[in-house]
Short mmCIF file of C-alpha atoms in Angstrom, two decimals:
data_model
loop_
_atom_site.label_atom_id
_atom_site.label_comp_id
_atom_site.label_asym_id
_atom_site.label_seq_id
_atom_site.Cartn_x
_atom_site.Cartn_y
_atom_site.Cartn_z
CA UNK M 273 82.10 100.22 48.77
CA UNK M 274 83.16 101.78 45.58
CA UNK M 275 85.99 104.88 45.39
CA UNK M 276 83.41 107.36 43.74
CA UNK M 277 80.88 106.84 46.93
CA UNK M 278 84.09 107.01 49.44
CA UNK M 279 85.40 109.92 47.91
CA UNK M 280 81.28 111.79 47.89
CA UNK M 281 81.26 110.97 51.66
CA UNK M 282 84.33 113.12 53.06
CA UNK M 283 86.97 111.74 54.93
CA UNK M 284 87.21 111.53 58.88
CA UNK M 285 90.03 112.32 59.76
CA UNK M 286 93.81 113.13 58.44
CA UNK M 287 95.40 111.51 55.91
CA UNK M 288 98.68 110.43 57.68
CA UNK M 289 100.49 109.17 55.19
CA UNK M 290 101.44 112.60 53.61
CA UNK M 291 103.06 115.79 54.07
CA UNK M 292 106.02 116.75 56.32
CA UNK M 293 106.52 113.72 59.07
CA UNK M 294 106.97 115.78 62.53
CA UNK M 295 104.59 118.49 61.58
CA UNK M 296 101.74 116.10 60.57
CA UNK M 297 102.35 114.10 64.22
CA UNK M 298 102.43 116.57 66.46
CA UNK M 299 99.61 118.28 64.55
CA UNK M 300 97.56 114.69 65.08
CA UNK M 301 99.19 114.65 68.35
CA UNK M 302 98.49 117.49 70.20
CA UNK M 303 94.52 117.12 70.41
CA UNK M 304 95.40 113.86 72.00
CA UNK M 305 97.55 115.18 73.81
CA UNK M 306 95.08 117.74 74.97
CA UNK M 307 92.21 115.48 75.77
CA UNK M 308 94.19 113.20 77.49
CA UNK M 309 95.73 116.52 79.52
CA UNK M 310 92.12 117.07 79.98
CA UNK M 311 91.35 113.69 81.60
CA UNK M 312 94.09 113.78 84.36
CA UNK M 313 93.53 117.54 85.43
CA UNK M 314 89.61 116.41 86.23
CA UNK M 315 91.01 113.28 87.54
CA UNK M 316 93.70 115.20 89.77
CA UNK M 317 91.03 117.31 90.94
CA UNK M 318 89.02 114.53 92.66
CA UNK M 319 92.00 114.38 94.50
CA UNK M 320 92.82 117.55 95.14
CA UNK M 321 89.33 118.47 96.10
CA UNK M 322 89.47 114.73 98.84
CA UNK M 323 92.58 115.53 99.74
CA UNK M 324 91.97 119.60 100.76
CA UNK M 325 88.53 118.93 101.98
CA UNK M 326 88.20 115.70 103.21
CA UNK M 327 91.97 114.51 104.50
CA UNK M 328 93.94 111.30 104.05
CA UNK M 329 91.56 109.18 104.76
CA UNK M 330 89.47 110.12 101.95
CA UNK M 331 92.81 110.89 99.53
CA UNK M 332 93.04 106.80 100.30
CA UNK M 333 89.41 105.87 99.76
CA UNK M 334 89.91 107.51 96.20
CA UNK M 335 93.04 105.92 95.25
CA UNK M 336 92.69 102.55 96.60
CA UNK M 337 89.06 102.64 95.80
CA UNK M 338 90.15 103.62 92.10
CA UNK M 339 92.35 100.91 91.73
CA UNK M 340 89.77 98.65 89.85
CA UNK M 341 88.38 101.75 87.71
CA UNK M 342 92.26 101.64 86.93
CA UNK M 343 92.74 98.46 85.65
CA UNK M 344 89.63 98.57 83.46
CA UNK M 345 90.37 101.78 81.51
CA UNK M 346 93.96 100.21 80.51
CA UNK M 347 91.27 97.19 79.10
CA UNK M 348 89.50 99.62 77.17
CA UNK M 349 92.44 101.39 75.68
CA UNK M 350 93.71 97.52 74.96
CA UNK M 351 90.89 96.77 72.51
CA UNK M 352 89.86 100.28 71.63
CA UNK M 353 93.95 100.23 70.25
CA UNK M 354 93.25 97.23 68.35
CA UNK M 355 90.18 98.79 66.97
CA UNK M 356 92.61 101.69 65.46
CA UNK M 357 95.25 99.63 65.01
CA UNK M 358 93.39 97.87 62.40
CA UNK M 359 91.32 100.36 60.89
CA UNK M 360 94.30 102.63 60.51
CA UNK M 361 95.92 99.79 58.09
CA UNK M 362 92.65 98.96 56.56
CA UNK M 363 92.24 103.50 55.46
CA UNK M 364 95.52 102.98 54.43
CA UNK M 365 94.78 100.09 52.12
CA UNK M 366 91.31 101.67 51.16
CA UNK M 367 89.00 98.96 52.32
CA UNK M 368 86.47 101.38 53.18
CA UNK M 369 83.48 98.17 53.88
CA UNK M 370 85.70 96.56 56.29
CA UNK M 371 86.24 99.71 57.65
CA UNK M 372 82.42 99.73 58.68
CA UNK M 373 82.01 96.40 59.74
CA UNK M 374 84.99 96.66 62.07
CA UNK M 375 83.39 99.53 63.92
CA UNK M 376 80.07 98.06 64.78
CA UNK M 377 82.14 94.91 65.63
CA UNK M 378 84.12 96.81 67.80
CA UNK M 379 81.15 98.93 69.60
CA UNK M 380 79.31 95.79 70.24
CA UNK M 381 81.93 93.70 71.62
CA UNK M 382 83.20 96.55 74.16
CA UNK M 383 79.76 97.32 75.25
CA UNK M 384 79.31 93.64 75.57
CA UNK M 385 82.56 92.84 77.51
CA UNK M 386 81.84 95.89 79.72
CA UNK M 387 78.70 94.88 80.92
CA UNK M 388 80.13 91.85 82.67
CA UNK M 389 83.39 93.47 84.04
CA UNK M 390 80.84 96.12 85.74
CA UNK M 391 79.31 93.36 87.35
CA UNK M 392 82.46 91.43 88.78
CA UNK M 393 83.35 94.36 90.47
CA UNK M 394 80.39 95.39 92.39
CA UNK M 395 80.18 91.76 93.65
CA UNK M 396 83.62 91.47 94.58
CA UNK M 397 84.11 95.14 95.50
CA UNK M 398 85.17 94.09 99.87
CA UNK M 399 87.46 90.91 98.69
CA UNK M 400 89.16 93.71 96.31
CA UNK M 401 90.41 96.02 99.13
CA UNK M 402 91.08 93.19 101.32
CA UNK M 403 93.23 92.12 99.16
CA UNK M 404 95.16 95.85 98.50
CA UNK M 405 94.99 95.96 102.16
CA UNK M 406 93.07 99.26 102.01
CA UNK M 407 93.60 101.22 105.51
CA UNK M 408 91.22 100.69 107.84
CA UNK M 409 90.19 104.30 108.36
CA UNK M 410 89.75 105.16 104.35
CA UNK M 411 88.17 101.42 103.73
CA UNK M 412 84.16 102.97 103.67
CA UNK M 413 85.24 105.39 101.58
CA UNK M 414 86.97 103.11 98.96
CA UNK M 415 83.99 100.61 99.45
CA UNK M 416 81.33 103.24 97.78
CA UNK M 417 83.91 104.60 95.22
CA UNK M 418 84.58 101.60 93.69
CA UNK M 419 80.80 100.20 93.41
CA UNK M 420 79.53 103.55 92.24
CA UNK M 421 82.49 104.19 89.99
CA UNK M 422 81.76 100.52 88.99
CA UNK M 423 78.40 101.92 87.23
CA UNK M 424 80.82 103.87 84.64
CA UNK M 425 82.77 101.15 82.96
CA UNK M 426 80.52 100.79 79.65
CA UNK M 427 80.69 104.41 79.38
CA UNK M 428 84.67 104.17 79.34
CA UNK M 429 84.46 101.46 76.94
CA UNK M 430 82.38 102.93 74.81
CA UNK M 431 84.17 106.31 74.54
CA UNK M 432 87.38 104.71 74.36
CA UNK M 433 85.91 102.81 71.15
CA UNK M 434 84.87 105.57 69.40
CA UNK M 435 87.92 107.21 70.19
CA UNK M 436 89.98 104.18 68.98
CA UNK M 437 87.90 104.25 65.91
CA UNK M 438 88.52 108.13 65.32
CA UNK M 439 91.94 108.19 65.49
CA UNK M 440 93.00 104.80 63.51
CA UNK M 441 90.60 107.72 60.67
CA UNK M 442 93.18 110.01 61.45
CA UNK M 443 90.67 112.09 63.49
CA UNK M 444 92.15 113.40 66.97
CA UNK M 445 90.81 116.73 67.32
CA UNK M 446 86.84 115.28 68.57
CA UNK M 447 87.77 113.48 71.54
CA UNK M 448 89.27 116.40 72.42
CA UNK M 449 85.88 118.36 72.70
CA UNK M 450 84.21 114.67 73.96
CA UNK M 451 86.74 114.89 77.29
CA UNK M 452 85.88 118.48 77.68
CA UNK M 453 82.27 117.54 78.42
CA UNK M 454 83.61 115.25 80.87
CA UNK M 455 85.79 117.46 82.33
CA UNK M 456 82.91 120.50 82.84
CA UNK M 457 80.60 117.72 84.19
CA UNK M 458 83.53 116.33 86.83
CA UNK M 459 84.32 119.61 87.77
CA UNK M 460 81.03 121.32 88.45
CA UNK M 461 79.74 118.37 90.41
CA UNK M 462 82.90 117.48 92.52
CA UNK M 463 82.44 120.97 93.60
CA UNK M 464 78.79 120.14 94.54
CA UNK M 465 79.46 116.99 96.06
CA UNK M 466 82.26 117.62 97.99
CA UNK M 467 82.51 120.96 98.92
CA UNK M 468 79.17 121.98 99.12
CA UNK M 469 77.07 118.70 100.02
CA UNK M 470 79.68 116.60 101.99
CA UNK M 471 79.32 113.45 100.61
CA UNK M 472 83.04 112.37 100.91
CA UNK M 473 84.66 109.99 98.69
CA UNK M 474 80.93 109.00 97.37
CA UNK M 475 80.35 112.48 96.02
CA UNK M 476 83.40 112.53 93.60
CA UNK M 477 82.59 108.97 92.57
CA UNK M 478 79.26 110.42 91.60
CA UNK M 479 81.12 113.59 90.07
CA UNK M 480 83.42 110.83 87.53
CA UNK M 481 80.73 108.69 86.55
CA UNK M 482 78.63 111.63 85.40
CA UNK M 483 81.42 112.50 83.62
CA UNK M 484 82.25 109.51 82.28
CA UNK M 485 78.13 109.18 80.91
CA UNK M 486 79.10 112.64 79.49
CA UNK M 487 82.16 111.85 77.35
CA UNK M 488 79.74 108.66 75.68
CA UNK M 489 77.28 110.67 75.19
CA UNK M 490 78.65 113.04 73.03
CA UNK M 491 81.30 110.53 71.30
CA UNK M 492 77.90 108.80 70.28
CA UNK M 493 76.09 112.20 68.74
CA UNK M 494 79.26 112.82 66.64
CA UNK M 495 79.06 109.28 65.00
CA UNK M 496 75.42 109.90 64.42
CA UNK M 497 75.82 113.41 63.55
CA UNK M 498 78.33 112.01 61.06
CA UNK M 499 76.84 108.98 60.05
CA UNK M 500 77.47 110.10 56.35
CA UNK M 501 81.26 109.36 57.25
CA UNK M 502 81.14 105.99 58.99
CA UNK M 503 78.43 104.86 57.16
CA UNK M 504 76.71 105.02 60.94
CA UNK M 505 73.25 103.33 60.93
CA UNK M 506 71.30 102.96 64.48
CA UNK M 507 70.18 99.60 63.76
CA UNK M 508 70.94 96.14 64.78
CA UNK M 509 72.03 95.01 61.96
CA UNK M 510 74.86 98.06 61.90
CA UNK M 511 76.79 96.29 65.22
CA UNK M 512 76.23 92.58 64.26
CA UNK M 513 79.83 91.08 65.13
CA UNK M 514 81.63 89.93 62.54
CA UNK M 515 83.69 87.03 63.43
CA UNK M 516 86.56 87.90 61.16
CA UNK M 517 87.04 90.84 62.47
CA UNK M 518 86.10 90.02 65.80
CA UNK M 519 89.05 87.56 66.12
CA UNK M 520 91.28 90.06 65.06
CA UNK M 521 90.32 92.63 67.22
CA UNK M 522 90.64 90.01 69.90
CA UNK M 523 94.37 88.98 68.68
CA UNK M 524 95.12 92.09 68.38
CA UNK M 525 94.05 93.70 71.51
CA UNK M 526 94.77 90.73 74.42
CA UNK M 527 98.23 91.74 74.07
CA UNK M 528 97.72 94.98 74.50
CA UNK M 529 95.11 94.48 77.33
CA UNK M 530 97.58 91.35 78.81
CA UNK M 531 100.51 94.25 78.82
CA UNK M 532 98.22 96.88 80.64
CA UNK M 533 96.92 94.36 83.19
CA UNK M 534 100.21 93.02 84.10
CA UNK M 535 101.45 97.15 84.75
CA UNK M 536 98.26 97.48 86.37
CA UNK M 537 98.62 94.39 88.71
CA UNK M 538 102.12 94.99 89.58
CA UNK M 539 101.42 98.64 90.68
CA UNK M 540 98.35 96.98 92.71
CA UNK M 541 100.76 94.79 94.44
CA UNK M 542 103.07 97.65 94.79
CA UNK M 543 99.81 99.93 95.96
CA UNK M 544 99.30 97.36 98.93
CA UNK M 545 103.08 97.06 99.81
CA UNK M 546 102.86 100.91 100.37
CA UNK M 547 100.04 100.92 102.26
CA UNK M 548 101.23 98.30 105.02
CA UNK M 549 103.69 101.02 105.45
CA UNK M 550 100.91 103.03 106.49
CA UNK M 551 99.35 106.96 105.80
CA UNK M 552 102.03 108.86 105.23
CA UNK M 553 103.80 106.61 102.65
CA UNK M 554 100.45 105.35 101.26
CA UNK M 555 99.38 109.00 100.39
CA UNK M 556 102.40 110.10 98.99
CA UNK M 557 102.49 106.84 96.59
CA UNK M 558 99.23 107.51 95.75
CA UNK M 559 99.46 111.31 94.99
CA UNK M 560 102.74 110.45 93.23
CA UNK M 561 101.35 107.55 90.95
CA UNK M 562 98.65 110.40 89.65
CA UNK M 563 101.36 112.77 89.06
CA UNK M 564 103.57 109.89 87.02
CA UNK M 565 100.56 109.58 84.97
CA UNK M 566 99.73 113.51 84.67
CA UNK M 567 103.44 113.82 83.61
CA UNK M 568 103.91 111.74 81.12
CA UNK M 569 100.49 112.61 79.28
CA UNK M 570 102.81 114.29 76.47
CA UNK M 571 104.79 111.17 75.87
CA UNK M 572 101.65 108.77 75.98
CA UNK M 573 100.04 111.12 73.37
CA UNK M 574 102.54 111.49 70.95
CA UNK M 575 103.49 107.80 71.33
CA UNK M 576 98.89 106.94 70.63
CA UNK M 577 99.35 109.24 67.58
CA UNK M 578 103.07 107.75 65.95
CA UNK M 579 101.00 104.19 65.98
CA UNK M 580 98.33 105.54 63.91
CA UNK M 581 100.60 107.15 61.57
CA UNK M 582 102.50 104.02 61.71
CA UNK M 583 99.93 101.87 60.68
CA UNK M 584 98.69 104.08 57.68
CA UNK M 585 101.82 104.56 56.11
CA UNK M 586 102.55 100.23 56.39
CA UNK M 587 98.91 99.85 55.07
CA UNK M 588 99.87 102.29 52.26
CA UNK M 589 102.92 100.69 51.66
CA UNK M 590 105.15 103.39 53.00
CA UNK M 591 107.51 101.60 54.60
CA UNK M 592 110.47 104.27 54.98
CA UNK M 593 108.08 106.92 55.94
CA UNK M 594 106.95 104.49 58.88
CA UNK M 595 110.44 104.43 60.33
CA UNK M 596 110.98 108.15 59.93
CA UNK M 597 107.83 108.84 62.36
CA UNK M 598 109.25 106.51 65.23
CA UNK M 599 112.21 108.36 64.94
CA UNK M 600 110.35 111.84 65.08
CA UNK M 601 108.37 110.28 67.44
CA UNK M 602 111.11 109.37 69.89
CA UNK M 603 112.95 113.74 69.27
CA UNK M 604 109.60 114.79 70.48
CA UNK M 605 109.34 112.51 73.75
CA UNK M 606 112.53 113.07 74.38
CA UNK M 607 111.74 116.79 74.38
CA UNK M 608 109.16 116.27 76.67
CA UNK M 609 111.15 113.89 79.28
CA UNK M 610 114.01 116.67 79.81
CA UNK M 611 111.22 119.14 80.58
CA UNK M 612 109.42 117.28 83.22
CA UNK M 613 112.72 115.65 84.65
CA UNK M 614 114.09 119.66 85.16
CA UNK M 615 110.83 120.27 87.08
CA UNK M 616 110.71 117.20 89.12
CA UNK M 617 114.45 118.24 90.19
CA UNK M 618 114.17 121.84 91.11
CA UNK M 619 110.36 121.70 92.71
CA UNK M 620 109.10 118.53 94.07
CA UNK M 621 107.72 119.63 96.82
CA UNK M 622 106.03 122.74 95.46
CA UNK M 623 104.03 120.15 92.68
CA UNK M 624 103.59 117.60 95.81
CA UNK M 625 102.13 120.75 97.67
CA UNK M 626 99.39 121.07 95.44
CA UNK M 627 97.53 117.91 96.22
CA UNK M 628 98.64 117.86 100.05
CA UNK M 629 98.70 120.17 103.40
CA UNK M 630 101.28 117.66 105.13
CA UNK M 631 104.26 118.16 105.82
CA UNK M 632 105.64 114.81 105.66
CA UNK M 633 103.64 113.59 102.87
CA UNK M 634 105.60 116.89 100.70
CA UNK M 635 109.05 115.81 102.06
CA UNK M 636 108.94 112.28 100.94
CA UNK M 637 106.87 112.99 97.73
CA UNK M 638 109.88 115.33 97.03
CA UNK M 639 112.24 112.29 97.29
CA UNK M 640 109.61 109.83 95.11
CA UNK M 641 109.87 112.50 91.95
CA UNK M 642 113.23 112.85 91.64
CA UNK M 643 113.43 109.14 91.66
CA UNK M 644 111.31 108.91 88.85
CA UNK M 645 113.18 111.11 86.85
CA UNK M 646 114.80 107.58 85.43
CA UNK M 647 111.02 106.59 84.31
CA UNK M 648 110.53 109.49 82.62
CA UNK M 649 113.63 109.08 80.26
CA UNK M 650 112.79 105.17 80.00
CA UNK M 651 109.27 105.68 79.01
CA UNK M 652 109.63 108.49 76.91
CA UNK M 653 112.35 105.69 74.64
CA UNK M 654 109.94 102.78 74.89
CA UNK M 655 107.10 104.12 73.99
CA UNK M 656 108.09 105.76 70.78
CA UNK M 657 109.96 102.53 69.55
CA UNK M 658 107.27 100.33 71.02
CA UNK M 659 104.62 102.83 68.79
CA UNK M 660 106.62 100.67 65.61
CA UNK M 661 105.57 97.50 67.04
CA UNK M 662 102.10 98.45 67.54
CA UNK M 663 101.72 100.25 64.78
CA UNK M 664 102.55 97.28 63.05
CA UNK M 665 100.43 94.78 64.74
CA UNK M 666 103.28 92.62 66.65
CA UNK M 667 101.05 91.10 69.14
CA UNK M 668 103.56 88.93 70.29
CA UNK M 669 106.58 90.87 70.81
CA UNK M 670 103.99 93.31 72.21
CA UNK M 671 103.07 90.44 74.75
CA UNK M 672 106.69 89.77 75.51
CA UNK M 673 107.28 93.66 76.30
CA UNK M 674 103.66 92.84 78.65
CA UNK M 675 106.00 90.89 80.84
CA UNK M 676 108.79 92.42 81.21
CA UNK M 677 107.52 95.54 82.01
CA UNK M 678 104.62 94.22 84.41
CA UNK M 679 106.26 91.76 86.40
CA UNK M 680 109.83 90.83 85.49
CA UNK M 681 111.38 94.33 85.88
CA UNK M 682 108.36 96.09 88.06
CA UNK M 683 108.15 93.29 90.80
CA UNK M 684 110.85 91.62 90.02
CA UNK M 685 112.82 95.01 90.69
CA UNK M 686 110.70 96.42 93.47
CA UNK M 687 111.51 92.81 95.49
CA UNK M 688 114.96 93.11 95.07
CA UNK M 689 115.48 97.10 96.40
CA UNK M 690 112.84 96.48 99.07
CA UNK M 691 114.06 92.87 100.52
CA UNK M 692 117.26 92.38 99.35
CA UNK M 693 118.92 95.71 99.42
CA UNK M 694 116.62 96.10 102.75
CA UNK M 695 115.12 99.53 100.92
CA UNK M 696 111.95 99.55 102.69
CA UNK M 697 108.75 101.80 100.70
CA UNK M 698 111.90 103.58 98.84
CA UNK M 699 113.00 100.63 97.16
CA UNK M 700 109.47 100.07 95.76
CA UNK M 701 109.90 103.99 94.39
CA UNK M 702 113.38 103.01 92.42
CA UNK M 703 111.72 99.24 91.10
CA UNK M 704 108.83 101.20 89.21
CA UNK M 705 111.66 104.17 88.10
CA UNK M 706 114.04 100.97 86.78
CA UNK M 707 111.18 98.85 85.36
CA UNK M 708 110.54 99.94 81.97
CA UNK M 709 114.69 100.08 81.03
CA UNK M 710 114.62 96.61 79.66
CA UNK M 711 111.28 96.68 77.52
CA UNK M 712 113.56 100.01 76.26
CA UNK M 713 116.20 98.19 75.11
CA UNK M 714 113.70 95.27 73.51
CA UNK M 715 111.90 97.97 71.43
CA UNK M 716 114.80 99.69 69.91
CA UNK M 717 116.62 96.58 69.12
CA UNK M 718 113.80 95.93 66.92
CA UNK M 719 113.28 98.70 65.20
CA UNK M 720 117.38 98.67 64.28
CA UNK M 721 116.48 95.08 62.93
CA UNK M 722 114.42 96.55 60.68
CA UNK M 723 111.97 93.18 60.64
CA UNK M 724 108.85 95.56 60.85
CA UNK M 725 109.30 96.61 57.01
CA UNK M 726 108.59 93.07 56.01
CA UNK M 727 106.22 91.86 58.03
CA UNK M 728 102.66 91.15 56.80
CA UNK M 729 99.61 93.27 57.41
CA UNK M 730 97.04 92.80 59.27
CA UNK M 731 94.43 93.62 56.17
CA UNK M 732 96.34 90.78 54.01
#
């Protein structure tokens, strides 16, 4: 595609690779930010409205039910990443026809691998729990979350790759408004469901997949809307895979999906270690891993944003201005990870209160936050150096940091407090709060190696 014809079209998004470094992140930021905000509240109310209407036993059927809907959004993000990862270095390198054939390679292939994951789980849906040793008296409840919320992974694939696509443009502020659909539809009908026809755990499972179908939906119309942009054509031949690029995407995004799983799988072993210590310590780890997540949605945001901006400025051959935004990237985080540490310190059990009317369940989730005070500060310094090796496309140091964080230091660490020190469920609490120290240390030592400046592109 020729530079007059780009240039007649519009642009997307941002251009990322100019103007003042912090200003231009946290501008691209903050609608991420924002959506992803968004996405917990509506997912924190499913559990607020189980947990205030319903009782434990439903709070459980939601998380442990969830678990699988857990693991396959972190797949999405993998490849949707990859998807922006690459496009972000080929807008900074101006190859506007790879551009397009990346994004129907990426829509297809998503869709595609979606399809099949949806099916694994509803066929293995009882083997699942059995194996996160789901209570007995919330294992009904997680058996119809998890097959209807099943239903809803193509829709979070295929909003995730639009999103992925938007964003590696330099465009943050639509998925914004595409979460806010998903967030009216989640509410409303949780409401419905719950409260006012008491279908339990099934009702709020009904309330996210709607949701979910929501977010697509409207991530869809603005592609078509803007077809002009993308060069968007509803046709077959528009989302033909190109092997090329599918291979790349693939390269690129196993790592990142391989890194997510291995989190994922450690917290599920972690999950079903706090549930054999039954309902008290089962709730509270399950109220407190939606809080982690809530938390931290600054950090995460800023961090999705730095590796776009990364990987236009490399594409564009701005190599100094690449390693200026991690380091703006990590002041901002850092910002962030004093803030929520002061709150987890001075009211734990108010924020615990929220989600819970027991007693014991605030008492001990007041002990779990101020233990993760540590994670806060370690995630907030891995993620912005790790946004340099993303950014950049390391797959294989982004592998490496994969297993460290999923099962060396999270398992590995959890083991040790719970049966060596002889911990018990509190020792699992300080393994996930130590666990992302030494993937910390692995990021910044190379950014200070500086090997990311002459490493090759991806679009080479």
């Amino acid at each position: 595609m020729n530079a007059a014809k780009a240039k007649s079209r519009g642009n997307v998004g941002t251009n990322l690779t100019e103007g003042p470094i912090m200003r231009t992140l946290l501008t691209f930021a903050i609608p991420i930010v924002l959506a992803d905000l968004v996405q917990q509240l509506y997912s924190m109310v499913d559990l607020i409205v189980i947990g205030q209407f319903v009782g434990n036993a439903g709070t459980i059927g939601v998380n442990t039910g969830g678990e699988i809907a857990d693991i396959m959004t972190p797949v999405a993000i993998g490849f949707s990443t990859a998807g922006q990862i690459y496009i972000a270095q080929l807008v900074g390198s101006r190859h506007e026809q790879k551009v397009k054939d990346t994004i129907g390679t990426l829509l297809t292939f998503m869709m595609l691998l979606s399809i099949v994951l949806m099916a694994v789980t509803i066929a293995f849906c009882t083997p699942i729990l059995n194996l996160l040793n789901c209570p007995e008296e919330g294992f009904d409840q997680a058996r119809q979350y998890m097959i209807i919320t099943a239903i809803g992974i193509p829709c979070i694939f295929g909003y995730n790759a639009v999103c992925g696509v938007l964003r590696g443009m330099g465009e943050s502020r639509s998925p914004l408004i595409f979460i806010l659909v998903a967030a009216s539809i989640n509410i409303v009908l949780d409401l419905l469901l719950v409260i006012v026809i008491p279908m339990e755990s099934a009702g709020t499972a009904i309330a996210t997949v709607a949701s979910q179908l929501g977010s697509f939906i409207a991530s869809f119309y603005f592609m078509w809307r803007h077809k002009d942009k993308f060069d968007f054509e509803f046709k077959l031949s528009y989302f033909k895979m190109d092997r090329q690029i599918l291979w790349m995407l693939i390269k690129l995004g196993i790592p990142q999906v391989i890194r997510s799983l291995l989190v994922r799988f450690s917290m599920l072993w972690i999950n079903a270690t706090a549930n054999s210590y039954g309902e008290i310590v089962s709730t509270t780890n399950g109220i407190g891993n939606k809080l982690q997540k809530f938390l931290e949605v600054f950090i995460q945001g800023v961090d999705t944003a730095s590796s776009a901006m990364v990987g236009q400025n490399l594409g564009a051959k701005k190599t100094e201005r690449a390693g200026k935004v991690t380091m703006n990237t990590f002041a901002a985080t850092l910002v962030c990870a004093v803030i929520i540490s002061l709150l987890c310190a001075f009211f734990p059990e108010q924020i615990f209160g929220i989600f819970t009317t027991d007693s014991e369940v605030e008492a001990l989730g007041a002990v779990y936050l101020r233990i993760m005070i540590l994670h806060f500060f370690a995630s907030a310094t891995v993620g912005a150096f790790q946004a340099m090796v993303t950014g950049c496309g390391f797959v294989s140091l982004g592998f490496a940091i994969g297993i460290l964080d999923g099962v060396v230091c999270k398992v590995g660490l959890s083991m040790l407090f719970v049966y060596v020190f002889n911990m018990g469920y509190v020792g699992l609490f300080w393994g996930v709060a130590c666990s992302r120290i030494l993937p910390a240390i692995v990021c910044i030592a190379y950014y200070c190696s500086g090997k990311w400046k002459t490493r090759k592109l991806l679009t080479e």
